[in-house]
CSV table of C-alpha atoms in Angstrom, one decimal:
chain,number,residue,atom,x,y,z
A,1,UNK,CA,0.0,0.0,0.0
A,2,UNK,CA,1.3,3.4,-1.0
A,3,UNK,CA,2.1,5.9,1.8
A,4,UNK,CA,0.9,9.4,1.2
A,5,UNK,CA,3.3,11.7,3.0
A,6,UNK,CA,3.3,15.5,2.9
A,7,UNK,CA,3.9,18.6,4.9
A,8,UNK,CA,1.0,20.9,5.8
A,9,UNK,CA,3.2,24.0,6.6
A,10,UNK,CA,6.7,25.3,5.7
A,11,UNK,CA,9.5,27.3,7.3
A,12,UNK,CA,10.7,29.9,4.8
A,13,UNK,CA,11.6,33.4,4.0
A,14,UNK,CA,8.2,34.6,5.1
A,15,UNK,CA,8.4,32.8,8.4
A,16,UNK,CA,6.0,30.0,9.3
A,17,UNK,CA,3.6,29.5,6.4
A,18,UNK,CA,0.6,27.3,7.0
A,19,UNK,CA,-1.4,25.6,4.3
A,20,UNK,CA,-3.9,24.1,6.8
A,21,UNK,CA,-6.9,26.0,5.4
A,22,UNK,CA,-6.4,24.7,1.9
A,23,UNK,CA,-5.8,21.1,3.1
A,24,UNK,CA,-8.4,20.6,5.8
A,25,UNK,CA,-11.1,23.2,4.9
A,26,UNK,CA,-13.4,21.0,2.9
A,27,UNK,CA,-13.5,17.9,5.2
A,28,UNK,CA,-16.8,16.8,6.6
A,29,UNK,CA,-15.5,16.1,10.1
A,30,UNK,CA,-12.3,17.5,11.8
A,31,UNK,CA,-10.8,16.7,15.2
A,32,UNK,CA,-8.6,19.5,16.5
A,33,UNK,CA,-6.0,18.3,19.1
A,34,UNK,CA,-4.9,20.8,21.8
A,35,UNK,CA,-2.0,20.3,24.1
A,36,UNK,CA,1.6,21.1,24.8
A,37,UNK,CA,4.8,19.5,23.4
A,38,UNK,CA,5.3,15.9,24.4
A,39,UNK,CA,1.7,15.4,25.3
A,40,UNK,CA,1.1,12.7,22.7
A,41,UNK,CA,-0.7,14.6,19.9
A,42,UNK,CA,1.3,12.9,17.2
A,43,UNK,CA,1.0,9.5,18.9
A,44,UNK,CA,-2.8,10.0,19.0
A,45,UNK,CA,-2.9,10.7,15.3
A,46,UNK,CA,-0.7,7.7,14.5
A,47,UNK,CA,-3.1,5.5,16.5
A,48,UNK,CA,-6.1,6.8,14.6
A,49,UNK,CA,-4.2,6.4,11.3
A,50,UNK,CA,-3.2,2.8,12.2
A,51,UNK,CA,-6.9,1.9,12.9
A,52,UNK,CA,-7.9,3.5,9.6
A,53,UNK,CA,-5.3,1.5,7.7
A,54,UNK,CA,-6.4,-1.7,9.5
A,55,UNK,CA,-9.9,-1.0,8.1
A,56,UNK,CA,-8.4,-0.6,4.6
A,57,UNK,CA,-9.0,3.2,4.4
A,58,UNK,CA,-6.5,5.5,2.6
A,59,UNK,CA,-4.6,7.8,5.0
A,60,UNK,CA,-2.7,11.0,4.1
A,61,UNK,CA,0.0,11.9,6.6
A,62,UNK,CA,1.0,15.5,7.1
A,63,UNK,CA,4.3,15.8,8.9
A,64,UNK,CA,5.7,18.7,10.9
A,65,UNK,CA,8.2,20.5,8.7
A,66,UNK,CA,10.2,21.6,11.8
A,67,UNK,CA,10.2,18.1,13.4
A,68,UNK,CA,9.5,15.6,10.6
A,69,UNK,CA,9.3,12.8,13.1
A,70,UNK,CA,6.0,14.3,14.3
A,71,UNK,CA,2.7,14.7,12.6
A,72,UNK,CA,0.7,17.9,12.1
A,73,UNK,CA,-2.3,16.1,10.8
A,74,UNK,CA,-3.9,13.1,9.0
A,75,UNK,CA,-6.8,12.8,6.5
A,76,UNK,CA,-8.8,9.6,6.2
A,77,UNK,CA,-9.9,10.0,2.6
A,78,UNK,CA,-12.9,7.6,2.3
A,79,UNK,CA,-14.5,9.0,5.6
A,80,UNK,CA,-13.7,12.6,4.7
A,81,UNK,CA,-12.3,13.0,8.2
A,82,UNK,CA,-9.3,15.0,9.3
A,83,UNK,CA,-7.3,15.1,12.6
A,84,UNK,CA,-4.9,17.9,13.1
A,85,UNK,CA,-2.6,19.6,15.7
A,86,UNK,CA,-4.4,22.9,16.5
A,87,UNK,CA,-1.7,24.3,18.8
A,88,UNK,CA,0.8,27.1,18.0
A,89,UNK,CA,2.2,27.9,15.5
A,90,UNK,CA,-0.6,26.4,13.4
A,91,UNK,CA,-3.4,27.5,15.8
A,92,UNK,CA,-6.7,26.1,14.6
A,93,UNK,CA,-10.1,26.7,16.3
A,94,UNK,CA,-13.6,25.4,15.5
A,95,UNK,CA,-15.7,27.3,13.0
A,96,UNK,CA,-18.7,25.0,13.4
A,97,UNK,CA,-18.1,23.6,16.9
A,98,UNK,CA,-19.6,20.2,17.5
A,99,UNK,CA,-21.4,20.0,14.1
A,100,UNK,CA,-18.1,19.8,12.1
A,101,UNK,CA,-15.1,20.2,14.4
A,102,UNK,CA,-14.4,18.5,17.7
A,103,UNK,CA,-11.8,19.7,20.2
A,104,UNK,CA,-9.6,16.9,21.6
A,105,UNK,CA,-7.8,18.3,24.7
A,106,UNK,CA,-4.8,16.0,25.6
A,107,UNK,CA,-3.8,18.7,28.1
A,108,UNK,CA,-6.4,17.4,30.4
A,109,UNK,CA,-4.1,14.4,31.0
A,110,UNK,CA,-1.1,16.3,32.4
A,111,UNK,CA,-0.5,17.0,36.0
A,112,UNK,CA,-0.5,20.8,36.4
A,113,UNK,CA,1.2,20.8,39.7
A,114,UNK,CA,4.3,19.1,38.2
A,115,UNK,CA,4.3,21.7,35.3
A,116,UNK,CA,4.0,24.6,37.7
A,117,UNK,CA,7.2,23.4,39.5
A,118,UNK,CA,9.0,23.4,36.1
A,119,UNK,CA,7.7,26.9,35.2
A,120,UNK,CA,11.1,28.6,35.1
A,121,UNK,CA,12.6,25.9,32.9
A,122,UNK,CA,9.5,25.9,30.6
A,123,UNK,CA,9.7,29.7,30.2
A,124,UNK,CA,13.5,29.6,29.6
A,125,UNK,CA,13.4,26.9,27.0
A,126,UNK,CA,10.4,28.4,25.2
A,127,UNK,CA,11.9,31.9,25.1
A,128,UNK,CA,15.2,30.6,23.9
A,129,UNK,CA,13.5,28.6,21.1
A,130,UNK,CA,11.5,31.7,20.1
A,131,UNK,CA,14.7,33.8,19.9
A,132,UNK,CA,16.4,31.2,17.7
A,133,UNK,CA,13.4,31.0,15.4
A,134,UNK,CA,13.6,34.8,15.0
A,135,UNK,CA,17.2,34.4,13.9
A,136,UNK,CA,16.4,31.5,11.6
A,137,UNK,CA,13.6,33.3,9.9
A,138,UNK,CA,15.8,36.4,9.4
A,139,UNK,CA,18.4,34.2,7.6
A,140,UNK,CA,15.7,32.6,5.4
A,141,UNK,CA,14.2,36.0,4.6
A,142,UNK,CA,17.6,37.2,3.4
A,143,UNK,CA,18.0,34.0,1.4
A,144,UNK,CA,14.6,34.5,-0.2
A,145,UNK,CA,15.6,38.1,-1.2
A,146,UNK,CA,18.7,36.8,-2.9
A,147,UNK,CA,16.8,34.0,-4.6
A,148,UNK,CA,14.3,36.5,-5.9
A,149,UNK,CA,17.1,38.7,-7.2
A,150,UNK,CA,18.7,35.7,-8.9
A,151,UNK,CA,15.4,34.7,-10.6
A,152,UNK,CA,14.9,38.3,-11.7
A,153,UNK,CA,18.4,38.3,-13.3
A,154,UNK,CA,17.8,34.9,-15.0
A,155,UNK,CA,14.3,35.9,-16.1
A,156,UNK,CA,15.7,38.4,-18.6
A,157,UNK,CA,17.0,35.5,-20.6
A,158,UNK,CA,13.9,33.4,-20.6
A,159,UNK,CA,12.3,32.5,-23.9
A,160,UNK,CA,8.8,32.7,-22.6
A,161,UNK,CA,7.0,31.9,-25.9
A,162,UNK,CA,9.1,28.9,-26.5
A,163,UNK,CA,8.5,27.6,-23.0
A,164,UNK,CA,4.7,28.1,-23.3
A,165,UNK,CA,4.5,26.4,-26.7
A,166,UNK,CA,6.5,23.4,-25.4
A,167,UNK,CA,4.1,23.0,-22.5
A,168,UNK,CA,1.0,23.3,-24.6
A,169,UNK,CA,2.3,20.6,-27.0
A,170,UNK,CA,3.1,18.4,-24.0
A,171,UNK,CA,-0.4,18.7,-22.4
A,172,UNK,CA,-2.6,18.8,-25.5
A,173,UNK,CA,-2.6,14.9,-25.7
A,174,UNK,CA,-4.7,14.9,-22.5
A,175,UNK,CA,-8.5,15.4,-22.4
A,176,UNK,CA,-9.9,18.4,-20.7
A,177,UNK,CA,-10.5,18.0,-16.9
A,178,UNK,CA,-13.7,18.4,-14.9
A,179,UNK,CA,-12.8,21.9,-13.7
A,180,UNK,CA,-9.7,23.8,-12.6
A,181,UNK,CA,-8.9,23.7,-8.9
A,182,UNK,CA,-5.8,23.8,-6.8
A,183,UNK,CA,-5.1,21.4,-3.9
A,184,UNK,CA,-2.0,22.1,-1.8
A,185,UNK,CA,0.3,19.2,-0.8
A,186,UNK,CA,3.9,20.1,0.3
A,187,UNK,CA,6.5,17.5,-0.5
A,188,UNK,CA,9.7,19.3,0.7
A,189,UNK,CA,10.4,21.0,4.1
A,190,UNK,CA,13.2,22.6,6.0
A,191,UNK,CA,13.5,21.7,9.7
A,192,UNK,CA,15.5,20.1,12.5
A,193,UNK,CA,16.6,17.3,10.2
A,194,UNK,CA,17.7,19.7,7.4
A,195,UNK,CA,15.9,19.5,4.1
A,196,UNK,CA,13.4,16.6,3.9
A,197,UNK,CA,11.8,15.4,0.7
A,198,UNK,CA,8.8,13.1,0.2
A,199,UNK,CA,8.5,11.5,-3.3
A,200,UNK,CA,4.7,10.9,-2.9
A,201,UNK,CA,3.7,12.9,-6.0
A,202,UNK,CA,6.5,11.3,-8.0
A,203,UNK,CA,5.3,7.8,-7.0
A,204,UNK,CA,1.7,8.7,-7.6
A,205,UNK,CA,2.3,9.5,-11.3
A,206,UNK,CA,1.9,7.2,-14.2
A,207,UNK,CA,4.4,9.5,-16.0
A,208,UNK,CA,6.7,11.8,-14.0
A,209,UNK,CA,8.6,14.7,-15.5
A,210,UNK,CA,11.6,15.8,-13.5
A,211,UNK,CA,13.1,19.3,-14.3
A,212,UNK,CA,16.8,19.5,-14.5
A,213,UNK,CA,17.2,23.2,-13.7
A,214,UNK,CA,20.8,24.4,-13.8
A,215,UNK,CA,19.9,28.1,-14.0
A,216,UNK,CA,17.0,28.1,-11.6
A,217,UNK,CA,14.0,28.9,-13.8
A,218,UNK,CA,12.1,25.7,-12.9
A,219,UNK,CA,9.5,27.7,-10.8
A,220,UNK,CA,8.6,29.7,-13.9
A,221,UNK,CA,8.1,26.5,-15.9
A,222,UNK,CA,5.8,25.2,-13.2
A,223,UNK,CA,3.9,28.5,-13.1
A,224,UNK,CA,3.3,28.1,-16.8
A,225,UNK,CA,2.1,24.5,-16.3
A,226,UNK,CA,-0.5,25.9,-13.9
A,227,UNK,CA,-1.6,28.5,-16.4
A,228,UNK,CA,-2.1,25.9,-19.2
A,229,UNK,CA,-4.0,23.6,-16.7
A,230,UNK,CA,-6.3,26.5,-15.9
A,231,UNK,CA,-7.1,26.8,-19.7
A,232,UNK,CA,-7.6,23.0,-19.9
A,233,UNK,CA,-9.8,22.9,-16.8
A,234,UNK,CA,-7.4,20.4,-15.3
A,235,UNK,CA,-7.5,20.1,-11.5
A,236,UNK,CA,-4.0,20.1,-10.0
A,237,UNK,CA,-2.1,19.3,-6.8
A,238,UNK,CA,0.7,21.7,-6.1
A,239,UNK,CA,3.7,21.8,-3.7
A,240,UNK,CA,5.4,25.0,-2.7
A,241,UNK,CA,9.2,25.5,-2.3
A,242,UNK,CA,10.4,25.6,1.3
A,243,UNK,CA,12.4,28.8,1.3
A,244,UNK,CA,10.6,30.8,-1.4
A,245,UNK,CA,7.2,29.7,-0.4
A,246,UNK,CA,5.4,31.7,-3.1
A,247,UNK,CA,7.1,29.5,-5.7
A,248,UNK,CA,6.1,25.9,-6.7
A,249,UNK,CA,8.4,22.9,-6.8
A,250,UNK,CA,5.9,20.4,-8.0
A,251,UNK,CA,2.6,20.2,-10.0
A,252,UNK,CA,0.6,16.9,-10.3
A,253,UNK,CA,-2.3,16.4,-12.7
A,254,UNK,CA,-4.3,13.6,-11.0
A,255,UNK,CA,-6.8,13.1,-13.9
A,256,UNK,CA,-4.0,12.9,-16.4
A,257,UNK,CA,-1.7,10.9,-14.1
A,258,UNK,CA,1.4,13.1,-14.7
A,259,UNK,CA,3.6,15.2,-12.5
A,260,UNK,CA,6.3,17.8,-13.0
A,261,UNK,CA,8.8,18.2,-10.2
A,262,UNK,CA,11.9,20.1,-9.1
A,263,UNK,CA,13.9,17.7,-7.0
A,264,UNK,CA,16.5,18.6,-4.3
A,265,UNK,CA,20.1,17.7,-5.3
A,266,UNK,CA,20.3,15.2,-2.4
A,267,UNK,CA,17.5,13.1,-3.8
A,268,UNK,CA,18.6,10.1,-5.9
A,269,UNK,CA,16.3,9.7,-8.9
A,270,UNK,CA,15.0,6.1,-9.3
A,271,UNK,CA,15.7,4.5,-12.7
A,272,UNK,CA,12.2,4.1,-14.1
A,273,UNK,CA,10.9,4.3,-17.7
A,274,UNK,CA,8.0,6.4,-16.4
A,275,UNK,CA,10.3,9.3,-15.6
A,276,UNK,CA,11.2,11.9,-18.2
A,277,UNK,CA,13.7,14.7,-17.9
A,278,UNK,CA,13.1,18.3,-19.0
A,279,UNK,CA,16.1,20.6,-19.1
A,280,UNK,CA,14.8,24.1,-18.5
A,281,UNK,CA,18.0,25.7,-19.9
A,282,UNK,CA,16.6,25.0,-23.4
A,283,UNK,CA,14.3,27.9,-22.7
A,284,UNK,CA,17.1,30.4,-22.1
A,285,UNK,CA,18.9,32.8,-24.4
A,286,UNK,CA,22.5,31.8,-23.4
A,287,UNK,CA,24.0,35.1,-24.8
A,288,UNK,CA,21.7,37.1,-22.5
A,289,UNK,CA,22.3,34.8,-19.6
A,290,UNK,CA,26.1,35.3,-19.8
A,291,UNK,CA,25.7,39.0,-19.2
A,292,UNK,CA,24.6,38.5,-15.6
A,293,UNK,CA,26.5,35.3,-14.9
A,294,UNK,CA,28.7,36.7,-12.1
A,295,UNK,CA,25.7,38.4,-10.3
A,296,UNK,CA,23.7,35.2,-10.6
A,297,UNK,CA,26.5,33.1,-9.1
A,298,UNK,CA,26.9,35.6,-6.2
A,299,UNK,CA,23.2,35.4,-5.3
A,300,UNK,CA,23.3,31.6,-5.4
A,301,UNK,CA,26.4,31.4,-3.2
A,302,UNK,CA,25.2,33.8,-0.6
A,303,UNK,CA,21.8,32.3,-0.5
A,304,UNK,CA,23.3,28.9,0.2
A,305,UNK,CA,25.4,30.3,3.0
A,306,UNK,CA,22.3,31.9,4.6
A,307,UNK,CA,20.3,28.7,4.4
A,308,UNK,CA,23.2,26.8,6.0
A,309,UNK,CA,23.1,29.3,8.9
A,310,UNK,CA,19.3,28.7,9.2
A,311,UNK,CA,20.0,24.9,9.4
A,312,UNK,CA,22.4,25.5,12.2
A,313,UNK,CA,19.8,27.4,14.2
A,314,UNK,CA,17.4,24.4,13.6
A,315,UNK,CA,20.0,22.1,15.2
A,316,UNK,CA,20.1,24.3,18.3
A,317,UNK,CA,16.3,24.5,18.3
A,318,UNK,CA,16.1,20.7,18.2
A,319,UNK,CA,17.8,20.3,21.6
A,320,UNK,CA,15.7,22.9,23.3
A,321,UNK,CA,12.6,21.4,21.7
A,322,UNK,CA,13.3,17.9,23.0
A,323,UNK,CA,14.3,19.1,26.5
A,324,UNK,CA,10.9,20.9,26.6
A,325,UNK,CA,9.1,17.8,25.5
A,326,UNK,CA,10.7,15.7,28.3
A,327,UNK,CA,9.3,18.1,30.9
A,328,UNK,CA,5.8,17.6,29.6
A,329,UNK,CA,6.2,13.9,29.1
A,330,UNK,CA,7.2,13.5,32.8
A,331,UNK,CA,4.0,15.3,33.8
A,332,UNK,CA,1.6,13.3,31.6
A,333,UNK,CA,-0.7,10.5,32.8
A,334,UNK,CA,-0.4,8.4,29.6
A,335,UNK,CA,-2.6,5.6,31.0
A,336,UNK,CA,-5.6,7.9,31.1
A,337,UNK,CA,-4.7,9.2,27.6
A,338,UNK,CA,-4.5,5.7,26.2
A,339,UNK,CA,-7.9,4.9,27.7
A,340,UNK,CA,-9.3,8.0,26.1
A,341,UNK,CA,-7.8,7.1,22.7
A,342,UNK,CA,-9.7,3.8,22.7
A,343,UNK,CA,-12.9,5.6,23.3
A,344,UNK,CA,-12.1,8.1,20.6
A,345,UNK,CA,-11.4,5.3,18.1
A,346,UNK,CA,-14.7,3.8,18.8
A,347,UNK,CA,-16.4,7.2,18.2
A,348,UNK,CA,-14.6,7.8,14.9
A,349,UNK,CA,-15.0,4.4,13.4
A,350,UNK,CA,-18.5,3.5,14.7
């Protein structure tokens, strides 16, 4: 059985960017989990997901981009049910309490007297984490500025009409879709484990096109894919880039069964006949490109350096994060929580 693994939010140049609204908004039933770090929110979602899989339902897993070992949410597709972490930074509150959304408060299973005794440590760890996040986002904001400058320089050499004509020819073999709409599903995140990539959209494709993108115009190519899909009334699934979150790094056409992806350099491309390569440099005027080559290289080098600094801050955040979790874990009554989980599973799958 295929695992559907995504991110529901990203850490980038604009800070914490949530796609929760686009992912969970249209579900018929939503369980919003409230509680602190280490209180078992992710474990609760995994238990619900495991029960769903046992009943042969399809589950989409949305991992935390900061801590990719934890879950931000799940969707049980056949039941049209979502379960999500509704605590900061992705605060989520009911819009239609009871009728659509249900609050699940795992904080009711912690021992407040224990946490009060650890108040100074909790405050210190939380404040130090927040300070590091501010530094991290400042580095990513600077990296995004340089990436935007680099794209601006390269864009002067883009052969836009040639790019659009190529995409139109590629997609005209497919029938029109049943209506253009965009569904967000992030496949790449930046967090405590560095850059993490999920190949879900790649594996979901009958035919996958991978962009080899030496000069960095892949996001423009994907933007043009979206434009043509709009004209063809094709629904699409899109993934946004982790640093420049207003850019795309993947587009999937589920009704056509094809995808277009920009892959991180660390990802080893599987050898499959269903994968085609598209070199985006063919849509560039090389003479014009050479005029700004030095500036483009400078932007790329400095951007990489700033992202490396951000990754170092994430490593520091990780230690504080797990120290904070341990305090809450020591104050939890997990036996009561597990008994509650059993009752919740019965309620969800009755």
